[in-house]
JSON list of N, CA and C in Angstrom, two decimals:
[
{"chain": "J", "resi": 112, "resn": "UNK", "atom": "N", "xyz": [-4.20, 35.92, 18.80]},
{"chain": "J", "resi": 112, "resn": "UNK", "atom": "CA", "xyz": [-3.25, 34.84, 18.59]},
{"chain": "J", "resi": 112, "resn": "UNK", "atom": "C", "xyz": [-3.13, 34.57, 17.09]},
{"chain": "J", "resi": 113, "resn": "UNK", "atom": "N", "xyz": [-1.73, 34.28, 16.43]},
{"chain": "J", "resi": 113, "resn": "UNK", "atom": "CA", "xyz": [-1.78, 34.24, 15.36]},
{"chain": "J", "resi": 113, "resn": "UNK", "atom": "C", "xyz": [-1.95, 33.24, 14.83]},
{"chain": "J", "resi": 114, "resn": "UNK", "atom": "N", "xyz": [-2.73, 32.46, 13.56]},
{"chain": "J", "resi": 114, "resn": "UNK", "atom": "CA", "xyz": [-2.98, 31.26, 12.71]},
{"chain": "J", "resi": 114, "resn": "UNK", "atom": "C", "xyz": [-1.56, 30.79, 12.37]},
{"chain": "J", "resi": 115, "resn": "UNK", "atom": "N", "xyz": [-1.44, 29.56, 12.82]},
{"chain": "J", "resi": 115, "resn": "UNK", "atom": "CA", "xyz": [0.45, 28.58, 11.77]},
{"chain": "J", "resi": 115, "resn": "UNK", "atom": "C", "xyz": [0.01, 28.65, 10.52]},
{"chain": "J", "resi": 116, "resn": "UNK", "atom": "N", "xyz": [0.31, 28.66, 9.83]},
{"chain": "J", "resi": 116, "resn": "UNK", "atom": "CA", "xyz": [0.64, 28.19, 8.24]},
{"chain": "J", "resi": 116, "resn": "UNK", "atom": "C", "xyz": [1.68, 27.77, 7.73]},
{"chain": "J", "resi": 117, "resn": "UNK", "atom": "N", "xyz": [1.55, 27.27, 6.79]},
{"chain": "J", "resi": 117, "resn": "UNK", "atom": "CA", "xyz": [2.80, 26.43, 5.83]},
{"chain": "J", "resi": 117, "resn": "UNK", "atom": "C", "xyz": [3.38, 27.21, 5.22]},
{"chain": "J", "resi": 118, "resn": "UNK", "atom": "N", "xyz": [4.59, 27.56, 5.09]},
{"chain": "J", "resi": 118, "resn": "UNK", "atom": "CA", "xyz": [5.34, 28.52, 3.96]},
{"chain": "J", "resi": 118, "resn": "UNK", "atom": "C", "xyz": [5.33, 27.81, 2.55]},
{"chain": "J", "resi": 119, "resn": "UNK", "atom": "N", "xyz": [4.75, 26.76, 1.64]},
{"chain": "J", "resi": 119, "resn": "UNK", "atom": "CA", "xyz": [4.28, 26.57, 0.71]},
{"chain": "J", "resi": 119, "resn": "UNK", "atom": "C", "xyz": [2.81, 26.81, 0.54]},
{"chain": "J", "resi": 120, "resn": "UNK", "atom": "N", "xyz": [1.69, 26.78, 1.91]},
{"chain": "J", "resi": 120, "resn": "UNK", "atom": "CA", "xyz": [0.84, 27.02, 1.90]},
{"chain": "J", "resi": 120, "resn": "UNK", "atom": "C", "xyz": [0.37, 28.66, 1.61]},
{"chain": "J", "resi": 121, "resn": "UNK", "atom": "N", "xyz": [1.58, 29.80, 1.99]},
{"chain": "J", "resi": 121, "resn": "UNK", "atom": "CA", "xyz": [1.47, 31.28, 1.92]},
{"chain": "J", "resi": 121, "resn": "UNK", "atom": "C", "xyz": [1.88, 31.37, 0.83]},
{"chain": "J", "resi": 122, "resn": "UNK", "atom": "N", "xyz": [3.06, 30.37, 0.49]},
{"chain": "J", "resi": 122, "resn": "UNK", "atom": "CA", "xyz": [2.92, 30.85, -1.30]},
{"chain": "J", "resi": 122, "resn": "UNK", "atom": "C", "xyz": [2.16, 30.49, -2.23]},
{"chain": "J", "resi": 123, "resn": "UNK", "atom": "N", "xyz": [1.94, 29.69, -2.23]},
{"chain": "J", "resi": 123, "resn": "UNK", "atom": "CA", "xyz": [0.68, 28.90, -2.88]},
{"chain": "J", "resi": 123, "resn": "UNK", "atom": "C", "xyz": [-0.81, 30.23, -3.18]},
{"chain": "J", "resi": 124, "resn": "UNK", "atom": "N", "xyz": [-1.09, 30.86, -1.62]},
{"chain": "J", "resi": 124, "resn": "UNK", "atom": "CA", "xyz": [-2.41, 31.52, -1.78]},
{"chain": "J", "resi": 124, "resn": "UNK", "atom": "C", "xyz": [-1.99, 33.02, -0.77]},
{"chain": "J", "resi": 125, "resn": "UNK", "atom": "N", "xyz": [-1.10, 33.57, -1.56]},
{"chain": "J", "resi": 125, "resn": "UNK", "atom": "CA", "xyz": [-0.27, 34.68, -0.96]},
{"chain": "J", "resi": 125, "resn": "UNK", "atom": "C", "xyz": [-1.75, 36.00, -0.94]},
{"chain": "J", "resi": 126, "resn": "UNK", "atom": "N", "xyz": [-2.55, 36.00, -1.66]},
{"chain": "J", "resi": 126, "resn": "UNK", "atom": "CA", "xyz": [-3.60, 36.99, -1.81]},
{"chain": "J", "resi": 126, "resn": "UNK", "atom": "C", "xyz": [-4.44, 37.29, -1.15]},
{"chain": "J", "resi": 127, "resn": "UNK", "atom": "N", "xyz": [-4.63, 35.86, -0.42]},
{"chain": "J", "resi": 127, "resn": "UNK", "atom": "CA", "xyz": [-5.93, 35.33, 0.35]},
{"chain": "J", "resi": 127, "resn": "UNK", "atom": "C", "xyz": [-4.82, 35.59, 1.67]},
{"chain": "J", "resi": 128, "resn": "UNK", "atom": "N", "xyz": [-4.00, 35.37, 2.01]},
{"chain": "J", "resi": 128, "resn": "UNK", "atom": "CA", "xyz": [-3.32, 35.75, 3.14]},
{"chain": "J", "resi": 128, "resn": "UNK", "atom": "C", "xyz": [-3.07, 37.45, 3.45]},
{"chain": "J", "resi": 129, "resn": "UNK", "atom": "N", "xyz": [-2.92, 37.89, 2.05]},
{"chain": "J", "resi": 129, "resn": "UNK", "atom": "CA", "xyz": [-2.62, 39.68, 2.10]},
{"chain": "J", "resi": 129, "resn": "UNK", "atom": "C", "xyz": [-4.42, 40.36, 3.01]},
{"chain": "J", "resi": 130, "resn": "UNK", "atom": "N", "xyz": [-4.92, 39.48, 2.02]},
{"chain": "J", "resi": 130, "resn": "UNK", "atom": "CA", "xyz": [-6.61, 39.99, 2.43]},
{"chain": "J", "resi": 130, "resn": "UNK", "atom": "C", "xyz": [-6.85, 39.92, 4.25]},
{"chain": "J", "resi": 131, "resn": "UNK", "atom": "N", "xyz": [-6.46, 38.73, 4.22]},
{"chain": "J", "resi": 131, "resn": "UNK", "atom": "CA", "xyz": [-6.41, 38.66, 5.75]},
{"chain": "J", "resi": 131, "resn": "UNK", "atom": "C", "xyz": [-6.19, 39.14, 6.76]},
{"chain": "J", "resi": 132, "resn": "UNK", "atom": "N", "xyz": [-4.97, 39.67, 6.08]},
{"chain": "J", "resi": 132, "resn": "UNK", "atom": "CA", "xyz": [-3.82, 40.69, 7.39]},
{"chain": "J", "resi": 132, "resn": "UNK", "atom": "C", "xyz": [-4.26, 41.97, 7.07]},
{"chain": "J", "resi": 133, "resn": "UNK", "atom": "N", "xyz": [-4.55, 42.23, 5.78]},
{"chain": "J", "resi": 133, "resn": "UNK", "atom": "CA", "xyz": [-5.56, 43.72, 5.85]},
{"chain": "J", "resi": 133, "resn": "UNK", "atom": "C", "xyz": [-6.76, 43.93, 6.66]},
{"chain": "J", "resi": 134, "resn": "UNK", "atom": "N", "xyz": [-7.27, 42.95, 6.91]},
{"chain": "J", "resi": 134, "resn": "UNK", "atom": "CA", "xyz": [-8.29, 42.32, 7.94]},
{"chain": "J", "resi": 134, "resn": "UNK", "atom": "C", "xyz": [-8.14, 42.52, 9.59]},
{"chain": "J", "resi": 135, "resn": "UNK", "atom": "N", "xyz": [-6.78, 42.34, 9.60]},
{"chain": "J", "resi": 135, "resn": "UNK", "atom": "CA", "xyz": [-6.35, 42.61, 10.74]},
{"chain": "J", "resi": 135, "resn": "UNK", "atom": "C", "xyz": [-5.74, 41.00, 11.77]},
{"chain": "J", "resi": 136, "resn": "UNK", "atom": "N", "xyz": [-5.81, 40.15, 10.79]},
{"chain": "J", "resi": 136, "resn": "UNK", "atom": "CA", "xyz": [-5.38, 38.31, 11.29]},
{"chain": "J", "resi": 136, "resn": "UNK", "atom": "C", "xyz": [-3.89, 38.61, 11.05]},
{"chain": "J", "resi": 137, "resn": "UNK", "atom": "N", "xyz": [-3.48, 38.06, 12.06]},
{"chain": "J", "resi": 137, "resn": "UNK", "atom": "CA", "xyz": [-2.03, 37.33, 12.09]},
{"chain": "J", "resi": 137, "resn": "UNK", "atom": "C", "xyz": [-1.73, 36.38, 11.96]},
{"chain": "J", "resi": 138, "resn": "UNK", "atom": "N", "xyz": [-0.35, 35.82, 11.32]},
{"chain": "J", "resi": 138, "resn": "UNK", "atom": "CA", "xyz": [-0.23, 34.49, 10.57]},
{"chain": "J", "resi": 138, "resn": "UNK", "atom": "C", "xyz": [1.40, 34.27, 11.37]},
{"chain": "J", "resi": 139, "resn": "UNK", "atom": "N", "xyz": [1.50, 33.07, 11.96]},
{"chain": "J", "resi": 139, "resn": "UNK", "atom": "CA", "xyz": [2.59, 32.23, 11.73]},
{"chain": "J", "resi": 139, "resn": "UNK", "atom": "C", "xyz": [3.30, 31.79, 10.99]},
{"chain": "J", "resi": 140, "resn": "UNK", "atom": "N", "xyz": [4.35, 31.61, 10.00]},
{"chain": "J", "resi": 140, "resn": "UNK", "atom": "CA", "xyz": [4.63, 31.39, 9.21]},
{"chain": "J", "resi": 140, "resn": "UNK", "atom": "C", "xyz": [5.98, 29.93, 9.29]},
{"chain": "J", "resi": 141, "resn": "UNK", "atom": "N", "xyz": [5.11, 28.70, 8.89]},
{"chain": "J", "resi": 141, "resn": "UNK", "atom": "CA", "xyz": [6.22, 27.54, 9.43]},
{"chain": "J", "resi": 141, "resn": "UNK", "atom": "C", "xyz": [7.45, 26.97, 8.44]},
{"chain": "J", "resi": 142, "resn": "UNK", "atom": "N", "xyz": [8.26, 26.35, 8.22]},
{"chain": "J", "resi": 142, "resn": "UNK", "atom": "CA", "xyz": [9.05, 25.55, 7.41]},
{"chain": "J", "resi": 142, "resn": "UNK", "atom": "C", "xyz": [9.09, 24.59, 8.20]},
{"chain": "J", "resi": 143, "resn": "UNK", "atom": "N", "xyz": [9.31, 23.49, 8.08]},
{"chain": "J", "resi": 143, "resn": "UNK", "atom": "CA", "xyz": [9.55, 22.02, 8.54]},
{"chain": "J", "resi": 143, "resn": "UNK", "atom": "C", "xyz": [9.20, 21.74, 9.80]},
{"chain": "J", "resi": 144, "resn": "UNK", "atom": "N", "xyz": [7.80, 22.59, 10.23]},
{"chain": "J", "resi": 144, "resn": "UNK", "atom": "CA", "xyz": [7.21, 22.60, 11.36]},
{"chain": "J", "resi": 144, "resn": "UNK", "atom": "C", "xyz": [7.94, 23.51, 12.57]},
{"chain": "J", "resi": 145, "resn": "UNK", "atom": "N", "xyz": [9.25, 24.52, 12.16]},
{"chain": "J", "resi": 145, "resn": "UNK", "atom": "CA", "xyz": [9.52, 25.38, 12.83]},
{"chain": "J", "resi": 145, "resn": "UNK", "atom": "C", "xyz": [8.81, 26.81, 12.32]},
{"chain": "J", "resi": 146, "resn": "UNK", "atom": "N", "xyz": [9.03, 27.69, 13.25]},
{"chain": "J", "resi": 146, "resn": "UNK", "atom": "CA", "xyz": [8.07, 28.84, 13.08]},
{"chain": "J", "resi": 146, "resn": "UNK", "atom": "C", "xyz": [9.73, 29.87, 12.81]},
{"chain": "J", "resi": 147, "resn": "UNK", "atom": "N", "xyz": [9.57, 30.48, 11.01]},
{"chain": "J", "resi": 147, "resn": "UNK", "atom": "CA", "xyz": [10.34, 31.37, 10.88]},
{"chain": "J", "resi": 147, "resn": "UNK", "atom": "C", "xyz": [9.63, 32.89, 10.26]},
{"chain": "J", "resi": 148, "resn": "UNK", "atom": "N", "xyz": [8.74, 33.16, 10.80]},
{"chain": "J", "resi": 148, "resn": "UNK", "atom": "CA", "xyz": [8.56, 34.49, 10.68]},
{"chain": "J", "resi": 148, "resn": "UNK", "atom": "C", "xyz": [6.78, 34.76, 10.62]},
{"chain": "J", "resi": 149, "resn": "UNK", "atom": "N", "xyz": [6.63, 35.80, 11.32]},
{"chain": "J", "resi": 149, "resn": "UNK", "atom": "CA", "xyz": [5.16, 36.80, 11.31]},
{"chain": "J", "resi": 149, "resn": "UNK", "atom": "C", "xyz": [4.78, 37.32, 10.33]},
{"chain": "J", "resi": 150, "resn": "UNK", "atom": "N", "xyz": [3.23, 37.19, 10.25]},
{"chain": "J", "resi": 150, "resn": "UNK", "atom": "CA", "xyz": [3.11, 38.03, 9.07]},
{"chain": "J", "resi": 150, "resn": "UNK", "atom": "C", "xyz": [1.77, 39.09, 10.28]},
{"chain": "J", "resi": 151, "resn": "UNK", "atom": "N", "xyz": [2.09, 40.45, 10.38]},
{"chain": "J", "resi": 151, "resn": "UNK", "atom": "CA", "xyz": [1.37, 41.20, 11.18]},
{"chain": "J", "resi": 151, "resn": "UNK", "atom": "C", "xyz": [0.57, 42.39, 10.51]},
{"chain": "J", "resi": 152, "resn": "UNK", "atom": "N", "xyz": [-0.66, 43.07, 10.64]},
{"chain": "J", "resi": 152, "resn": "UNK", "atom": "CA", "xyz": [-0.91, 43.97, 10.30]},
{"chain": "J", "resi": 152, "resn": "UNK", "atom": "C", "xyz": [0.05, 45.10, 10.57]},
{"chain": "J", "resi": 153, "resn": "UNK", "atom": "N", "xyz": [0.55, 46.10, 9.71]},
{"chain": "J", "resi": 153, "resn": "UNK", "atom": "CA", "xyz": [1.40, 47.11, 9.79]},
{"chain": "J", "resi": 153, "resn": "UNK", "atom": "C", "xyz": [1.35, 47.98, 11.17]},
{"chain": "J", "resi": 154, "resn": "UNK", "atom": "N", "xyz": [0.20, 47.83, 11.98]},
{"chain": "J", "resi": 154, "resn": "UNK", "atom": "CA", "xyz": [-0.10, 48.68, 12.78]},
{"chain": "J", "resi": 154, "resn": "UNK", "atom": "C", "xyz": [-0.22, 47.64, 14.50]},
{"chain": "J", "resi": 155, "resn": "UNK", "atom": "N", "xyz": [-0.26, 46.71, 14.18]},
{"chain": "J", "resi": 155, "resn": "UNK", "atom": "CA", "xyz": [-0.43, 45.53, 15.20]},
{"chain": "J", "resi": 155, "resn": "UNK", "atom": "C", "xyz": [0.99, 45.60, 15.89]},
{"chain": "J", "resi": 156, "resn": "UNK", "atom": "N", "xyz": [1.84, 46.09, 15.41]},
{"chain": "J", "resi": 156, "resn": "UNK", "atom": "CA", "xyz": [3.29, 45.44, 16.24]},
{"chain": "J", "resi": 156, "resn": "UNK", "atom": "C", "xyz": [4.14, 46.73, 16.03]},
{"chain": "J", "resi": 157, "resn": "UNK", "atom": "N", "xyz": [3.12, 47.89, 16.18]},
{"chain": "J", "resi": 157, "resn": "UNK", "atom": "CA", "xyz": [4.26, 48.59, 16.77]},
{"chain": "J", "resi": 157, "resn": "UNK", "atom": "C", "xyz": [5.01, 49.32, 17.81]},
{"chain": "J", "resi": 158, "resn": "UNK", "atom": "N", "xyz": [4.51, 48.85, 18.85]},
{"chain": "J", "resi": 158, "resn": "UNK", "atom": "CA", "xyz": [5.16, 48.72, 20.10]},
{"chain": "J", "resi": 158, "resn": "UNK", "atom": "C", "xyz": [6.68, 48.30, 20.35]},
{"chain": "J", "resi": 159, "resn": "UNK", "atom": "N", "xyz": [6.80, 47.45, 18.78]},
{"chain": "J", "resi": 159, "resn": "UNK", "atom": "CA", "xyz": [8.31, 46.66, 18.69]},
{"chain": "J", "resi": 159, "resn": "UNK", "atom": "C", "xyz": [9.21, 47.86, 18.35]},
{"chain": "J", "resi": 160, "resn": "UNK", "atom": "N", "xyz": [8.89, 48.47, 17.79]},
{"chain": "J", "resi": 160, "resn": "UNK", "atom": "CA", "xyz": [9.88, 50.27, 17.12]},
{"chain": "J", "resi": 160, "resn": "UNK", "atom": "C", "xyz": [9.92, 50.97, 18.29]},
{"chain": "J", "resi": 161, "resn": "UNK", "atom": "N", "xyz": [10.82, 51.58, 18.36]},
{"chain": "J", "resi": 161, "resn": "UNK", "atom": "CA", "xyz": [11.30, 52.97, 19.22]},
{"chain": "J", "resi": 161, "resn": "UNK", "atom": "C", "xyz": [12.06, 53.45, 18.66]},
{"chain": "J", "resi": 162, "resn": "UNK", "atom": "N", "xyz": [11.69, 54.71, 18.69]},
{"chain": "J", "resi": 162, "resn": "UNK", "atom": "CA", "xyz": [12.10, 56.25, 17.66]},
{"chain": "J", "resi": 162, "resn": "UNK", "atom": "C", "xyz": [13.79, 56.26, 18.46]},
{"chain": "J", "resi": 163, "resn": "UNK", "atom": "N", "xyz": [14.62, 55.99, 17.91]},
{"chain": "J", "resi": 163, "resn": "UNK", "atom": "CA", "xyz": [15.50, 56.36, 18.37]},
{"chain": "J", "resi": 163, "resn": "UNK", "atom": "C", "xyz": [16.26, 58.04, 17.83]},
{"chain": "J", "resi": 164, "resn": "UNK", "atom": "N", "xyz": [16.01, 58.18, 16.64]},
{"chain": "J", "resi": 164, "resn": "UNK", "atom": "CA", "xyz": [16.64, 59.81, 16.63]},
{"chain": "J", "resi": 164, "resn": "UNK", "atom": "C", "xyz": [14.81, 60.25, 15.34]},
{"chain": "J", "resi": 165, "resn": "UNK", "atom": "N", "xyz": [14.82, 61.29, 15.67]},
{"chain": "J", "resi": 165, "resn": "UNK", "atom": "CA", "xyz": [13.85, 61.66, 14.46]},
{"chain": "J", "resi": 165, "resn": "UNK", "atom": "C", "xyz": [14.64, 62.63, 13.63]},
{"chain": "J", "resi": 166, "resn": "UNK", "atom": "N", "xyz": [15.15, 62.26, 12.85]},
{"chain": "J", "resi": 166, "resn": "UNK", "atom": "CA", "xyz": [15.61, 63.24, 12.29]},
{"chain": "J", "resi": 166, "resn": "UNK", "atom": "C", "xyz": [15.57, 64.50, 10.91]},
{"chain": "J", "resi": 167, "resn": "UNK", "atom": "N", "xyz": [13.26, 64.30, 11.29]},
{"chain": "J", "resi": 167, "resn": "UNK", "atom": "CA", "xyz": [12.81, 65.47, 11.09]},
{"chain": "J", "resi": 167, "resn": "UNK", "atom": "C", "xyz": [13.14, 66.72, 11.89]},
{"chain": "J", "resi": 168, "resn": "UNK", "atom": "N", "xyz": [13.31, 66.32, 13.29]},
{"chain": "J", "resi": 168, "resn": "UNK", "atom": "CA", "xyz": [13.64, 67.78, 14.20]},
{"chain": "J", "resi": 168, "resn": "UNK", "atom": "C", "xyz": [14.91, 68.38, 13.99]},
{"chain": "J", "resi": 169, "resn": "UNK", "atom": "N", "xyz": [15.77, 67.81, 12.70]},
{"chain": "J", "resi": 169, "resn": "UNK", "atom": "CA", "xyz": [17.33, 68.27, 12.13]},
{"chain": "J", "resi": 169, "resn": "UNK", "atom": "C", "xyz": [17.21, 68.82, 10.90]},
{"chain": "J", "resi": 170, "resn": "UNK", "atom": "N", "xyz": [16.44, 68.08, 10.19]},
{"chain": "J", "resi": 170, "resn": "UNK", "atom": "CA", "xyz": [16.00, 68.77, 8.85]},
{"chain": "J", "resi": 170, "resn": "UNK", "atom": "C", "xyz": [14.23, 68.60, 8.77]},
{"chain": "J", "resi": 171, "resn": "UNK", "atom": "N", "xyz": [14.14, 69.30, 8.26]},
{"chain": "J", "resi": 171, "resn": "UNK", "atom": "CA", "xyz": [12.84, 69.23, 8.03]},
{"chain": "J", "resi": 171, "resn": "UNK", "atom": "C", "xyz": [11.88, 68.52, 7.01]},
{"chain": "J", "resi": 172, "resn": "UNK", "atom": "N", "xyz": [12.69, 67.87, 6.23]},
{"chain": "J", "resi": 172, "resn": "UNK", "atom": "CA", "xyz": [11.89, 66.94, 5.26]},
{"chain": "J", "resi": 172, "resn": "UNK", "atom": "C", "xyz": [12.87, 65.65, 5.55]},
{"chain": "J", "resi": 173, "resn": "UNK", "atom": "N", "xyz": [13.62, 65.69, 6.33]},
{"chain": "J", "resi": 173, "resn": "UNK", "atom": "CA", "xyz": [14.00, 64.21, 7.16]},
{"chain": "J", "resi": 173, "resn": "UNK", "atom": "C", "xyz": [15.56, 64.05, 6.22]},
{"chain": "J", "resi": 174, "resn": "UNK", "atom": "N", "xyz": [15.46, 62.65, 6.63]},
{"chain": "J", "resi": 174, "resn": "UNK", "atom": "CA", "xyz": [17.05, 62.41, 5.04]},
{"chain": "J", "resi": 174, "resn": "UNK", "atom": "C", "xyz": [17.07, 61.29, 4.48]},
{"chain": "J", "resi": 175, "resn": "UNK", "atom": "N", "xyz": [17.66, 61.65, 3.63]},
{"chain": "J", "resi": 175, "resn": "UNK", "atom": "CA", "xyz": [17.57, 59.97, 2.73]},
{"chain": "J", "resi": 175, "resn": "UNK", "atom": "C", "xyz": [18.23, 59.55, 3.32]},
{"chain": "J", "resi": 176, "resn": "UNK", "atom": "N", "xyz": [17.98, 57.86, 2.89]},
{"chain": "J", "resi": 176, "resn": "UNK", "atom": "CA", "xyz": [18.35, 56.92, 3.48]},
{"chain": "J", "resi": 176, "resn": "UNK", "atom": "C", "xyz": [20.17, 56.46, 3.32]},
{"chain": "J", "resi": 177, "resn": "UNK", "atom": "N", "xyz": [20.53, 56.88, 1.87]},
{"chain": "J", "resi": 177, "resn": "UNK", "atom": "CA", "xyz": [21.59, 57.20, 1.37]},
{"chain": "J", "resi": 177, "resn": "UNK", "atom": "C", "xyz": [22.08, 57.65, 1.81]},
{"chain": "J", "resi": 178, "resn": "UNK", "atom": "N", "xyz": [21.71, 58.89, 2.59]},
{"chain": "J", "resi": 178, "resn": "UNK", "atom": "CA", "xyz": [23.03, 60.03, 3.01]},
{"chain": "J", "resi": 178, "resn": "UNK", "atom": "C", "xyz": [23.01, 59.16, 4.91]},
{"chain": "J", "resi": 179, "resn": "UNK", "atom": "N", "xyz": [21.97, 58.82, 5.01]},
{"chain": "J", "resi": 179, "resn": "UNK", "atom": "CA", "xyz": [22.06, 57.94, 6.65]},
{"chain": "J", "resi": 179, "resn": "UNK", "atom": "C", "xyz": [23.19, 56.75, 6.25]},
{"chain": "J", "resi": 180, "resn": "UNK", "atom": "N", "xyz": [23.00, 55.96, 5.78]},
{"chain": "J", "resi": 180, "resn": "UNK", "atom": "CA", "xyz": [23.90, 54.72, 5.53]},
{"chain": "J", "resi": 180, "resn": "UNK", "atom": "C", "xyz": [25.42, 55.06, 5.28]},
{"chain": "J", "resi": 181, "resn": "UNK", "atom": "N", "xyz": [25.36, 56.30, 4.79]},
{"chain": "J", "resi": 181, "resn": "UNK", "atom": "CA", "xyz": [26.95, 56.95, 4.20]},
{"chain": "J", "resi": 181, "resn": "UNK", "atom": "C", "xyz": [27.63, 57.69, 5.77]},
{"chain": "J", "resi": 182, "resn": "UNK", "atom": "N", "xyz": [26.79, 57.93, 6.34]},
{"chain": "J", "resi": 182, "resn": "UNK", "atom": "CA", "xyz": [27.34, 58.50, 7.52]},
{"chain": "J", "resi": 182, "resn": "UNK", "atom": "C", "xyz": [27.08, 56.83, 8.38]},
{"chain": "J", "resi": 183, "resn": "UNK", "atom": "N", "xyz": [26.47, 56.37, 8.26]},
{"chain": "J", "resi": 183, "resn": "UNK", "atom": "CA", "xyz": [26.20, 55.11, 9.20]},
{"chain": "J", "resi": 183, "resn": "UNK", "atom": "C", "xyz": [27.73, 54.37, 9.06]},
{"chain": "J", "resi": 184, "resn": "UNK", "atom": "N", "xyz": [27.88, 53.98, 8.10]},
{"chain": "J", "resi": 184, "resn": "UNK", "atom": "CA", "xyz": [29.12, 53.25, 7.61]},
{"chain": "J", "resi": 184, "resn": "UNK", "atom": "C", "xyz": [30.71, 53.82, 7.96]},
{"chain": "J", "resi": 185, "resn": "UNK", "atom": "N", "xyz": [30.67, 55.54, 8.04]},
{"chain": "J", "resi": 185, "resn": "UNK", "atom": "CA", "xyz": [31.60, 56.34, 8.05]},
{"chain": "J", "resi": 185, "resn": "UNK", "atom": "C", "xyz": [31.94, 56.41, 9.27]},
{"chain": "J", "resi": 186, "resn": "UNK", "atom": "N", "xyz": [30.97, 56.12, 10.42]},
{"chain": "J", "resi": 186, "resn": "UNK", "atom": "CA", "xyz": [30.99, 56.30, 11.66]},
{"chain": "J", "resi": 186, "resn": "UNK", "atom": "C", "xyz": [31.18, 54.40, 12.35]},
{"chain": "J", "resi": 187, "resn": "UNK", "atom": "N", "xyz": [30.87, 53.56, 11.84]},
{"chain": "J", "resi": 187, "resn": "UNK", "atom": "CA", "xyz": [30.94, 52.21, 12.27]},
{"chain": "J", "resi": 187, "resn": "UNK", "atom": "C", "xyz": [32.78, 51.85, 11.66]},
{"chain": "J", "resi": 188, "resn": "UNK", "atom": "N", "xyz": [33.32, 52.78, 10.64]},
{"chain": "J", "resi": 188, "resn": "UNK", "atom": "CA", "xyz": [34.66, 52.82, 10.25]},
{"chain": "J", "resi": 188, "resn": "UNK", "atom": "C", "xyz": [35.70, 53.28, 10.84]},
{"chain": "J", "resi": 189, "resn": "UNK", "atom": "N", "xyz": [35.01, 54.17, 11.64]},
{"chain": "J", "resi": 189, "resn": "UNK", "atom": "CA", "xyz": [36.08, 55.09, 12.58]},
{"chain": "J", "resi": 189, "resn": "UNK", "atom": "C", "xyz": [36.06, 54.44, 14.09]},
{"chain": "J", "resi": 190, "resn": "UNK", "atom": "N", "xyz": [35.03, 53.35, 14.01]},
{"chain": "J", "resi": 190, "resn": "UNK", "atom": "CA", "xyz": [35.28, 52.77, 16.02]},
{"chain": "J", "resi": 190, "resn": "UNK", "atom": "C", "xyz": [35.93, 51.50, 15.77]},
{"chain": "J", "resi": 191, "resn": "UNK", "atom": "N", "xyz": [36.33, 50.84, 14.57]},
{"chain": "J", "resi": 191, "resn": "UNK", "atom": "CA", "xyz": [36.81, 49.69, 14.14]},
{"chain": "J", "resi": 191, "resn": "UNK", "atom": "C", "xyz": [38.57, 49.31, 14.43]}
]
């Protein structure tokens, strides 16, 4: 279960929070007593991802992100 904290309180002692989550603690993160965002170990939440294309098995050293976004955009232009 993850610890609330104050989002002046994470900025305030952002180091001591990094240490933490390297640790493997999860943090709540509040503003005005609403909860706007997780802070998770990199490896804790990834169940949330699914590989939708790999597209090492197309090229072999994968693609930049550049040439994805340029076709991303080119293709969200043409169903518009």
């Amino acid at each position: 279960m993850a610890t609330i904290i104050g989002l002046k309180q994470l900025r305030e002692n952002v180091e001591k929070y990094v240490s933490e989550v390297n640790k493997g603690k999860s943090f709540t993160v509040v503003r005005k007593s609403k909860p706007v965002f997780r802070i998770v170990p990199p490896d804790e939440d990834d169940s949330a991802w699914e590989t939708v294309v790999d597209f090492t098995e197309f090229y072999k050293d994968g693609i930049p992100a550049r040439d994805l976004l340029k076709r991303l955009r080119s293709l969200n232009a043409r169903s518009q």
